[in-house]
CSV table of C-alpha atoms in Angstrom, one decimal:
chain,number,residue,atom,x,y,z
P,1,ALA,CA,-6.3,13.3,-21.5
P,2,GLN,CA,-5.3,14.0,-18.0
P,3,SER,CA,-2.2,13.1,-16.1
P,4,VAL,CA,-0.5,13.8,-12.8
P,5,THR,CA,3.2,14.0,-12.0
P,6,GLN,CA,4.7,13.9,-8.6
P,7,LEU,CA,8.2,15.2,-8.5
P,8,GLY,CA,10.5,13.1,-6.3
P,9,SER,CA,9.8,9.5,-5.4
P,10,HIS,CA,11.5,10.1,-2.1
P,11,VAL,CA,11.6,13.2,0.1
P,12,SER,CA,13.5,13.5,3.4
P,13,VAL,CA,12.9,16.3,5.9
P,14,SER,CA,14.0,16.8,9.4
P,15,GLU,CA,11.5,16.7,12.2
P,16,GLY,CA,10.0,20.1,12.7
P,17,ALA,CA,11.0,21.3,9.2
P,18,LEU,CA,8.6,22.3,6.4
P,19,VAL,CA,7.2,19.5,4.3
P,20,LEU,CA,6.7,20.2,0.6
P,21,LEU,CA,5.5,17.5,-1.7
P,22,ARG,CA,5.0,18.5,-5.3
P,23,CYS,CA,2.2,17.6,-7.7
P,24,ASN,CA,1.6,18.9,-11.2
P,25,TYR,CA,-1.4,17.9,-13.3
P,26,SER,CA,-2.5,18.1,-16.8
P,27,SER,CA,-6.1,18.5,-17.6
P,28,SER,CA,-8.1,20.1,-20.4
P,29,VAL,CA,-10.9,20.9,-18.1
P,30,PRO,CA,-11.1,22.1,-14.5
P,31,PRO,CA,-10.1,19.1,-12.4
P,32,TYR,CA,-10.9,17.7,-9.0
P,33,LEU,CA,-7.7,17.1,-7.1
P,34,PHE,CA,-6.9,14.9,-4.1
P,35,TRP,CA,-4.1,14.1,-1.9
P,36,TYR,CA,-4.1,10.6,-0.2
P,37,VAL,CA,-1.7,9.2,2.4
P,38,GLN,CA,-0.7,5.5,2.7
P,39,TYR,CA,0.8,4.1,5.8
P,40,PRO,CA,2.6,0.8,5.7
P,41,ASN,CA,0.3,-2.2,5.1
P,42,GLN,CA,-2.7,0.0,4.8
P,43,GLY,CA,-4.9,1.4,2.1
P,44,LEU,CA,-5.0,5.0,1.0
P,45,GLN,CA,-6.6,7.6,3.2
P,46,LEU,CA,-7.9,11.0,2.0
P,47,LEU,CA,-5.9,13.9,3.3
P,48,LEU,CA,-7.7,16.7,1.4
P,49,LYS,CA,-9.5,17.5,-1.8
P,50,TYR,CA,-10.0,20.5,-4.2
P,51,THR,CA,-13.3,20.8,-5.9
P,52,SER,CA,-13.2,24.3,-7.4
P,53,ALA,CA,-14.1,26.1,-4.2
P,54,ALA,CA,-11.3,27.8,-2.2
P,55,THR,CA,-7.9,27.5,-3.8
P,56,LEU,CA,-6.2,26.8,-0.4
P,57,VAL,CA,-7.5,23.6,1.0
P,58,LYS,CA,-6.9,22.5,4.5
P,59,GLY,CA,-6.8,18.8,5.3
P,60,ILE,CA,-6.2,16.5,8.2
P,61,ASN,CA,-3.1,16.2,10.3
P,62,GLY,CA,-2.1,19.8,9.6
P,63,PHE,CA,-1.6,19.4,5.9
P,64,GLU,CA,-2.8,21.9,3.3
P,65,ALA,CA,-2.5,22.3,-0.5
P,66,GLU,CA,-2.9,25.2,-2.8
P,67,PHE,CA,-4.4,24.9,-6.2
P,68,LYS,CA,-2.6,27.2,-8.7
P,69,LYS,CA,-4.2,27.1,-12.1
P,70,SER,CA,-1.4,29.2,-13.7
P,71,GLU,CA,1.2,26.6,-12.7
P,72,THR,CA,-1.1,23.6,-13.0
P,73,SER,CA,0.1,22.6,-9.5
P,74,PHE,CA,-1.4,21.3,-6.3
P,75,HIS,CA,1.5,21.0,-3.9
P,76,LEU,CA,1.1,19.6,-0.4
P,77,THR,CA,2.6,21.4,2.5
P,78,LYS,CA,2.9,21.1,6.3
P,79,PRO,CA,4.7,23.8,8.4
P,80,SER,CA,6.3,21.4,10.8
P,81,ALA,CA,7.0,17.7,10.1
P,82,HIS,CA,6.3,15.1,12.7
P,83,MET,CA,7.7,11.6,12.9
P,84,SER,CA,4.2,10.2,12.4
P,85,ASP,CA,4.0,11.9,9.0
P,86,ALA,CA,6.4,9.3,7.5
P,87,ALA,CA,4.3,7.6,4.8
P,88,GLU,CA,3.7,7.5,1.1
P,89,TYR,CA,1.7,10.3,-0.4
P,90,PHE,CA,-0.3,10.2,-3.6
P,91,CYS,CA,-1.7,13.0,-5.7
P,92,ALA,CA,-4.8,12.2,-7.8
P,93,VAL,CA,-6.8,14.0,-10.5
P,94,ILE,CA,-10.2,13.5,-11.9
P,95,ALA,CA,-11.4,15.5,-14.8
P,96,ARG,CA,-15.0,15.5,-16.0
P,97,ASP,CA,-15.8,12.6,-18.3
P,98,ASP,CA,-12.6,10.9,-17.4
P,99,LYS,CA,-11.1,8.4,-14.9
P,100,ILE,CA,-9.3,9.1,-11.7
P,101,ILE,CA,-5.6,9.0,-12.2
P,102,PHE,CA,-3.1,8.6,-9.3
P,103,GLY,CA,0.5,9.8,-9.3
P,104,LYS,CA,3.3,7.4,-8.7
P,105,GLY,CA,3.6,8.5,-5.1
P,106,THR,CA,6.2,10.2,-3.0
P,107,ARG,CA,7.6,8.5,0.1
P,108,LEU,CA,8.2,11.0,2.9
P,109,HIS,CA,11.0,10.2,5.3
P,110,ILE,CA,11.3,12.2,8.6
P,111,LEU,CA,14.8,12.5,10.0
P,112,PRO,CA,15.2,12.8,13.8
M,1,ASP,CA,-18.3,2.7,11.3
M,2,ALA,CA,-16.7,-0.2,9.6
M,3,GLY,CA,-14.6,0.7,6.6
M,4,VAL,CA,-14.0,-1.2,3.5
M,5,ILE,CA,-13.1,-4.8,4.4
M,6,GLN,CA,-10.9,-7.0,2.3
M,7,SER,CA,-10.0,-10.6,2.7
M,8,PRO,CA,-7.6,-12.3,2.9
M,9,ARG,CA,-4.9,-9.8,4.0
M,10,HIS,CA,-2.2,-12.0,2.6
M,11,GLU,CA,-2.3,-14.8,0.0
M,12,VAL,CA,0.6,-17.0,-1.1
M,13,THR,CA,-0.1,-19.6,-3.8
M,14,GLU,CA,1.6,-21.4,-6.6
M,15,MET,CA,1.3,-20.3,-10.2
M,16,GLY,CA,-1.6,-21.9,-12.0
M,17,GLN,CA,-3.9,-21.8,-9.0
M,18,GLU,CA,-7.1,-19.8,-8.8
M,19,VAL,CA,-7.1,-16.8,-6.5
M,20,THR,CA,-10.2,-15.1,-5.2
M,21,LEU,CA,-10.0,-11.8,-3.5
M,22,ARG,CA,-13.0,-10.5,-1.5
M,23,CYS,CA,-14.3,-7.0,-0.7
M,24,LYS,CA,-17.1,-5.7,1.4
M,25,PRO,CA,-17.7,-1.9,0.7
M,26,ILE,CA,-19.0,0.6,3.1
M,27,SER,CA,-22.7,0.3,3.6
M,28,GLY,CA,-24.6,2.8,1.4
M,29,HIS,CA,-21.8,3.4,-1.0
M,30,ASN,CA,-22.8,3.1,-4.6
M,31,SER,CA,-19.5,2.7,-6.3
M,32,LEU,CA,-16.8,0.1,-5.9
M,33,PHE,CA,-13.3,0.0,-7.4
M,34,TRP,CA,-10.6,-2.6,-7.7
M,35,TYR,CA,-7.0,-1.4,-7.9
M,36,ARG,CA,-3.6,-3.1,-8.2
M,37,GLN,CA,-0.5,-1.5,-6.7
M,38,THR,CA,3.1,-2.5,-7.7
M,39,MET,CA,6.4,-0.8,-7.3
M,40,MET,CA,6.9,-0.6,-11.1
M,41,ARG,CA,3.5,0.6,-12.2
M,42,GLY,CA,2.1,2.3,-9.1
M,43,LEU,CA,-1.6,2.3,-8.5
M,44,GLU,CA,-3.7,1.0,-11.4
M,45,LEU,CA,-7.5,1.0,-11.6
M,46,LEU,CA,-8.6,-2.4,-12.8
M,47,ILE,CA,-12.4,-2.1,-12.8
M,48,TYR,CA,-15.2,-0.2,-11.2
M,49,PHE,CA,-18.9,-0.8,-10.5
M,50,ASN,CA,-21.8,1.6,-10.1
M,51,ASN,CA,-24.8,0.1,-8.3
M,52,ASN,CA,-23.4,-3.4,-8.7
M,53,VAL,CA,-23.0,-3.0,-12.5
M,54,PRO,CA,-19.5,-3.1,-14.0
M,55,ILE,CA,-19.0,0.2,-15.8
M,56,ASP,CA,-15.4,0.0,-17.1
M,57,ASP,CA,-13.1,-3.0,-17.0
M,58,SER,CA,-10.6,-1.6,-19.5
M,59,GLY,CA,-7.9,-1.7,-16.8
M,60,MET,CA,-8.2,-5.5,-16.3
M,61,PRO,CA,-4.9,-6.8,-17.6
M,62,GLU,CA,-6.0,-10.1,-19.2
M,63,ASP,CA,-8.9,-12.5,-19.5
M,64,ARG,CA,-7.4,-14.3,-16.6
M,65,PHE,CA,-8.9,-11.6,-14.4
M,66,SER,CA,-12.6,-11.3,-13.7
M,67,ALA,CA,-14.6,-9.4,-11.2
M,68,LYS,CA,-18.2,-9.7,-9.9
M,69,MET,CA,-20.5,-7.8,-7.6
M,70,PRO,CA,-23.5,-10.0,-7.0
M,71,ASN,CA,-25.0,-7.5,-4.5
M,72,ALA,CA,-24.3,-4.1,-2.9
M,73,SER,CA,-22.3,-5.5,0.0
M,74,PHE,CA,-19.9,-7.9,-1.7
M,75,SER,CA,-17.5,-8.1,-4.6
M,76,THR,CA,-14.8,-10.5,-5.8
M,77,LEU,CA,-11.8,-10.3,-8.0
M,78,LYS,CA,-10.7,-13.6,-9.4
M,79,ILE,CA,-7.5,-14.6,-11.2
M,80,GLN,CA,-7.4,-17.9,-13.0
M,81,PRO,CA,-4.9,-19.2,-13.7
M,82,SER,CA,-2.5,-17.0,-11.6
M,83,GLU,CA,1.0,-16.1,-12.7
M,84,PRO,CA,4.0,-14.8,-10.8
M,85,ARG,CA,3.6,-11.4,-12.5
M,86,ASP,CA,0.3,-11.0,-10.8
M,87,SER,CA,2.0,-10.6,-7.5
M,88,ALA,CA,1.0,-7.2,-6.1
M,89,VAL,CA,-1.2,-5.5,-3.5
M,90,TYR,CA,-4.8,-5.4,-4.6
M,91,PHE,CA,-7.0,-2.7,-3.1
M,92,CYS,CA,-10.7,-2.4,-3.0
M,93,ALA,CA,-12.3,1.1,-2.6
M,94,SER,CA,-15.8,2.4,-2.3
M,95,SER,CA,-17.4,5.8,-2.8
M,96,PRO,CA,-20.8,7.3,-2.1
M,97,GLY,CA,-20.8,8.8,-5.6
M,98,THR,CA,-22.7,7.1,-8.4
M,99,ALA,CA,-20.3,8.0,-11.1
M,100,LEU,CA,-16.6,7.8,-11.5
M,101,VAL,CA,-16.4,11.5,-12.2
M,102,SER,CA,-17.3,12.7,-8.7
M,103,ASN,CA,-15.8,14.9,-6.1
M,104,GLN,CA,-16.6,12.2,-3.5
M,105,PRO,CA,-13.4,10.6,-2.2
M,106,GLN,CA,-12.8,6.9,-2.3
M,107,HIS,CA,-12.4,4.9,0.9
M,108,PHE,CA,-9.8,2.2,0.6
M,109,GLY,CA,-9.5,-1.2,2.3
M,110,ASP,CA,-6.2,-2.3,3.7
M,111,GLY,CA,-5.5,-4.4,0.7
M,112,THR,CA,-4.6,-8.0,-0.1
M,113,ARG,CA,-0.9,-8.8,-0.5
M,114,LEU,CA,-0.8,-11.5,-3.2
M,115,SER,CA,2.3,-13.5,-3.9
M,116,ILE,CA,2.3,-16.0,-6.7
M,117,LEU,CA,5.2,-18.4,-6.5
């Protein structure tokens, strides 16, 4: 069985500071991993995905994530936070022969 | 390009009433998914279709819930009778992949915010 855990339901960072949103997964087989962003009153939008190619994945809006098999992690980062990054972020995992599983989400707050 | 279109955006109704949520997937996408999002339970997959055929409805909470996909461009999620605990945001998503296990991302609609009084 697979699962995904997002540490911290709320994260606050100052504008211009590093953004780090944590995601750990559990999967018995090599997974596909995704980060989605959800703005208020909207559906989820894909930020980036890992599909067993390069371990460092670059996404939209300056976000990137690194797949670390040894740590079973896929943390999302952005060097410098912008006010427009305030949203909820979801990590998701798909393992072969299994369903997509979403994390509970992390709400990112940007402090001026 | 038009994305996934859901209607209505908001629905408020009294318990016991029938509720029908509608979804138009992205043209050419082969898979369609229905999700429910609540604060308590997060995002839950209710049912998904491949090529208009329901593949897995194990996430549907009760027999009061049903979903159909009569053609490639339209799907409905129906709740009858509705209950206050059904209040949530319901999302429809589509994907170009033909299987749930795919590296193709899902494209989400803006959701229907359902309130059952």
